[in-house]
CSV table of N, CA, C and O in Angstrom, one decimal:
chain,number,residue,atom,x,y,z
A,1,MET,N,206.5,32.7,135.0
A,1,MET,CA,207.3,34.4,134.9
A,1,MET,C,207.1,35.1,133.2
A,1,MET,O,207.6,33.9,132.5
A,2,THR,N,206.8,36.4,133.3
A,2,THR,CA,207.4,36.9,131.5
A,2,THR,C,208.6,36.4,131.2
A,2,THR,O,209.8,36.4,132.0
A,3,ILE,N,208.6,37.2,129.9
A,3,ILE,CA,209.6,36.8,129.8
A,3,ILE,C,211.4,38.1,130.0
A,3,ILE,O,211.9,38.2,129.9
A,4,LYS,N,210.3,39.5,130.2
A,4,LYS,CA,211.1,40.8,131.0
A,4,LYS,C,211.6,39.9,132.6
A,4,LYS,O,213.3,40.3,132.4
A,5,ARG,N,210.9,39.1,132.7
A,5,ARG,CA,212.0,39.3,134.1
A,5,ARG,C,212.8,37.6,134.1
A,5,ARG,O,213.9,37.9,135.0
A,6,GLU,N,212.6,36.6,133.6
A,6,GLU,CA,213.5,35.8,133.1
A,6,GLU,C,214.5,36.0,132.1
A,6,GLU,O,215.8,35.8,133.3
A,7,ALA,N,214.2,37.7,131.3
A,7,ALA,CA,215.8,38.0,131.3
A,7,ALA,C,216.4,39.1,132.7
A,7,ALA,O,217.5,38.8,132.8
A,8,ILE,N,215.6,39.6,133.0
A,8,ILE,CA,216.5,40.4,134.4
A,8,ILE,C,216.7,39.0,134.5
A,8,ILE,O,218.4,39.5,135.9
A,9,GLN,N,216.5,38.6,136.0
A,9,GLN,CA,216.8,37.3,136.7
A,9,GLN,C,218.8,36.7,135.4
A,9,GLN,O,220.0,36.1,136.6
A,10,MET,N,218.1,36.8,134.3
A,10,MET,CA,219.7,36.0,133.7
A,10,MET,C,221.1,37.2,133.2
A,10,MET,O,222.1,36.7,134.1
A,11,ILE,N,220.5,38.1,133.5
A,11,ILE,CA,221.3,39.1,133.7
A,11,ILE,C,222.2,39.5,134.8
A,11,ILE,O,223.4,39.2,134.9
A,12,GLU,N,220.7,39.8,136.0
A,12,GLU,CA,221.4,39.8,137.6
A,12,GLU,C,222.1,38.2,137.6
A,12,GLU,O,223.1,38.5,138.5
A,13,ARG,N,222.1,36.9,137.2
A,13,ARG,CA,223.2,36.1,138.0
A,13,ARG,C,224.2,36.9,137.0
A,13,ARG,O,225.4,35.8,137.7
A,14,MET,N,224.8,37.5,135.8
A,14,MET,CA,225.7,37.0,135.1
A,14,MET,C,227.0,38.2,136.0
A,14,MET,O,226.5,38.8,136.8
A,15,PRO,N,227.7,38.4,135.7
A,15,PRO,CA,229.0,38.2,136.8
A,15,PRO,C,229.2,40.4,137.0
A,15,PRO,O,228.7,40.4,136.1
A,16,ASP,N,229.2,40.7,137.7
A,16,ASP,CA,229.4,42.6,137.9
A,16,ASP,C,229.8,42.9,136.4
A,16,ASP,O,229.3,43.6,135.2
A,17,GLY,N,231.7,42.1,136.3
A,17,GLY,CA,232.0,42.4,134.9
A,17,GLY,C,231.5,42.5,133.2
A,17,GLY,O,232.6,42.5,132.4
A,18,ALA,N,230.3,41.8,132.9
A,18,ALA,CA,230.3,41.3,131.9
A,18,ALA,C,229.5,42.6,131.0
A,18,ALA,O,229.0,43.4,131.3
A,19,SER,N,229.8,42.1,130.2
A,19,SER,CA,230.0,43.8,129.2
A,19,SER,C,228.7,43.3,128.3
A,19,SER,O,227.7,42.7,128.3
A,20,LEU,N,228.5,44.7,127.4
A,20,LEU,CA,226.8,44.2,126.7
A,20,LEU,C,227.1,43.1,126.1
A,20,LEU,O,225.8,42.2,125.7
A,21,GLU,N,227.9,42.8,125.3
A,21,GLU,CA,228.1,41.6,124.3
A,21,GLU,C,228.1,40.7,124.7
A,21,GLU,O,227.6,39.4,124.8
A,22,ASP,N,228.7,40.1,126.4
A,22,ASP,CA,228.4,39.2,126.5
A,22,ASP,C,226.5,38.5,127.0
A,22,ASP,O,226.2,37.9,127.0
A,23,ILE,N,226.3,40.2,127.5
A,23,ILE,CA,225.1,40.2,127.4
A,23,ILE,C,223.9,39.9,126.7
A,23,ILE,O,222.8,38.9,126.4
A,24,PHE,N,224.3,40.2,125.7
A,24,PHE,CA,223.2,40.2,124.2
A,24,PHE,C,223.5,38.7,124.0
A,24,PHE,O,222.7,38.3,123.6
A,25,ALA,N,224.9,38.2,124.1
A,25,ALA,CA,224.9,36.7,123.6
A,25,ALA,C,224.6,36.4,124.8
A,25,ALA,O,223.8,34.4,124.1
A,26,GLU,N,224.1,36.2,125.7
A,26,GLU,CA,223.3,35.3,126.2
A,26,GLU,C,221.4,35.2,126.3
A,26,GLU,O,220.9,34.2,126.0
A,27,LEU,N,221.5,36.6,125.4
A,27,LEU,CA,220.3,36.4,125.6
A,27,LEU,C,219.2,36.2,123.8
A,27,LEU,O,219.0,35.4,123.4
A,28,TYR,N,220.4,36.5,123.4
A,28,TYR,CA,220.5,35.8,121.9
A,28,TYR,C,220.1,34.1,122.5
A,28,TYR,O,219.9,33.3,121.5
A,29,PHE,N,221.5,34.0,122.6
A,29,PHE,CA,221.8,32.4,123.5
A,29,PHE,C,219.7,31.9,123.5
A,29,PHE,O,219.6,30.4,122.9
A,30,LYS,N,219.9,32.0,124.6
A,30,LYS,CA,218.7,31.8,125.0
A,30,LYS,C,216.7,31.4,124.1
A,30,LYS,O,215.8,31.1,124.0
A,31,MET,N,216.9,33.4,123.2
A,31,MET,CA,216.2,32.7,122.1
A,31,MET,C,216.3,31.9,120.9
A,31,MET,O,215.0,31.5,121.0
A,32,LYS,N,217.6,31.5,120.4
A,32,LYS,CA,217.6,30.7,120.2
A,32,LYS,C,216.9,29.3,120.3
A,32,LYS,O,216.1,28.6,119.9
A,33,VAL,N,218.1,28.7,121.5
A,33,VAL,CA,216.9,27.7,122.0
A,33,VAL,C,215.5,27.5,122.4
A,33,VAL,O,214.9,26.5,122.2
A,34,GLU,N,214.7,28.9,122.8
A,34,GLU,CA,213.3,28.5,122.7
A,34,GLU,C,212.7,28.7,121.7
A,34,GLU,O,211.5,28.1,121.2
A,35,GLN,N,213.2,29.3,121.1
A,35,GLN,CA,212.6,29.5,119.5
A,35,GLN,C,213.1,27.5,118.7
A,35,GLN,O,211.6,27.0,118.2
A,36,GLY,N,214.1,26.9,118.7
A,36,GLY,CA,214.0,25.5,118.4
A,36,GLY,C,213.1,24.5,119.5
A,36,GLY,O,212.5,23.6,118.5
A,37,LEU,N,213.0,25.2,120.6
A,37,LEU,CA,212.2,23.8,121.2
A,37,LEU,C,210.8,24.5,120.5
A,37,LEU,O,209.6,23.5,120.2
A,38,SER,N,209.6,25.3,120.2
A,38,SER,CA,209.1,25.7,120.0
A,38,SER,C,209.1,24.8,119.0
A,38,SER,O,207.6,24.7,118.3
A,39,ASP,N,210.3,25.0,117.7
A,39,ASP,CA,209.9,24.4,116.6
A,39,ASP,C,209.7,22.5,116.5
A,39,ASP,O,209.4,22.8,116.1
A,40,VAL,N,210.2,22.5,117.6
A,40,VAL,CA,210.5,20.6,118.0
A,40,VAL,C,208.7,20.8,118.1
A,40,VAL,O,208.0,19.6,117.7
A,41,ALA,N,208.1,21.9,118.9
A,41,ALA,CA,207.1,20.9,120.1
A,41,ALA,C,205.6,21.3,118.4
A,41,ALA,O,204.6,20.6,118.7
A,42,ALA,N,205.6,21.9,117.6
A,42,ALA,CA,205.9,22.6,116.2
A,42,ALA,C,205.9,21.5,115.0
A,42,ALA,O,205.3,21.7,114.4
A,43,GLY,N,206.4,20.4,115.3
A,43,GLY,CA,206.9,19.4,114.4
A,43,GLY,C,207.7,20.0,113.2
A,43,GLY,O,207.9,19.1,112.0
A,44,ARG,N,208.2,21.0,113.6
A,44,ARG,CA,209.2,21.5,112.8
A,44,ARG,C,211.0,21.2,113.0
A,44,ARG,O,211.9,21.7,113.3
A,45,VAL,N,210.5,19.9,112.4
A,45,VAL,CA,211.8,19.1,112.2
A,45,VAL,C,212.7,18.9,111.0
A,45,VAL,O,211.5,18.4,110.1
A,46,VAL,N,213.6,18.3,111.2
A,46,VAL,CA,214.3,16.9,110.0
A,46,VAL,C,214.7,16.1,110.7
A,46,VAL,O,215.2,16.6,111.7
A,47,THR,N,215.1,15.4,110.4
A,47,THR,CA,215.7,13.5,110.5
A,47,THR,C,217.5,13.9,110.1
A,47,THR,O,217.6,15.2,109.7
A,48,ASP,N,217.9,13.2,110.9
A,48,ASP,CA,219.5,13.1,110.6
A,48,ASP,C,220.3,12.9,109.5
A,48,ASP,O,221.1,13.6,108.8
A,49,ASP,N,219.2,12.1,108.3
A,49,ASP,CA,219.7,11.2,108.1
A,49,ASP,C,219.9,12.5,106.2
A,49,ASP,O,220.1,13.1,105.5
A,50,GLU,N,218.0,13.6,106.8
A,50,GLU,CA,217.9,14.7,105.1
A,50,GLU,C,218.8,15.7,105.9
A,50,GLU,O,219.3,16.4,104.9
A,51,ALA,N,219.1,15.9,106.8
A,51,ALA,CA,220.2,16.9,107.8
A,51,ALA,C,221.1,17.0,107.1
A,51,ALA,O,222.5,18.2,106.4
A,52,ARG,N,221.9,15.8,107.4
A,52,ARG,CA,223.2,15.0,106.0
A,52,ARG,C,223.1,15.8,105.1
A,52,ARG,O,224.5,15.8,104.7
A,53,GLY,N,222.0,15.1,104.3
A,53,GLY,CA,222.2,15.8,102.7
A,53,GLY,C,221.7,16.4,102.7
A,53,GLY,O,222.6,17.3,101.5
A,54,ARG,N,220.9,17.5,103.1
A,54,ARG,CA,221.2,19.2,103.7
A,54,ARG,C,222.9,19.8,102.8
A,54,ARG,O,223.2,20.4,102.5
A,55,PHE,N,223.2,19.1,104.0
A,55,PHE,CA,224.6,19.7,104.8
A,55,PHE,C,225.7,19.0,103.4
A,55,PHE,O,225.9,19.8,102.9
A,56,ALA,N,225.6,17.7,102.5
A,56,ALA,CA,226.6,17.6,101.6
A,56,ALA,C,225.8,18.0,101.2
A,56,ALA,O,227.4,18.6,99.9
A,57,LYS,N,224.8,18.8,100.0
A,57,LYS,CA,224.8,18.9,99.2
A,57,LYS,C,225.2,20.6,98.9
A,57,LYS,O,225.6,20.8,97.8
A,58,TRP,N,224.7,21.4,100.4
A,58,TRP,CA,225.3,22.7,99.9
A,58,TRP,C,226.7,22.3,100.9
A,58,TRP,O,227.9,23.8,99.1
A,59,LEU,N,227.4,21.5,100.7
A,59,LEU,CA,229.1,21.4,100.8
A,59,LEU,C,229.9,21.2,98.7
A,59,LEU,O,230.7,21.8,98.5
A,60,ASN,N,229.3,20.2,98.4
A,60,ASN,CA,229.5,20.6,97.4
A,60,ASN,C,229.1,21.4,96.2
A,60,ASN,O,228.7,21.9,94.8
A,61,SER,N,227.9,22.5,96.9
A,61,SER,CA,227.3,23.6,96.0
A,61,SER,C,228.6,24.4,95.8
A,61,SER,O,229.0,24.5,96.1
A,62,PRO,N,228.0,25.5,93.6
A,62,PRO,CA,229.0,26.0,93.6
A,62,PRO,C,228.8,27.4,94.1
A,62,PRO,O,230.5,27.8,94.7
A,63,GLY,N,228.1,27.6,94.2
A,63,GLY,CA,227.6,28.7,95.4
A,63,GLY,C,228.3,28.9,96.7
A,63,GLY,O,228.3,30.3,97.9
A,64,ARG,N,229.0,28.0,97.0
A,64,ARG,CA,229.5,27.8,98.7
A,64,ARG,C,230.4,28.0,98.3
A,64,ARG,O,231.5,29.1,99.2
């Protein structure tokens, strides 16, 4: 199935009262999930410990 067809089906499953903002939010969410899955498949991941370390460093940075 093409990306276009998937998007159309996703929109068709949404309630008739869905706003453009709702539609964009769903499409954006799907895009980010697909990017995340692609990153995992390509090995572009960090461990929990590394993520926690990065987050702690960010929390303690003066520019935050």
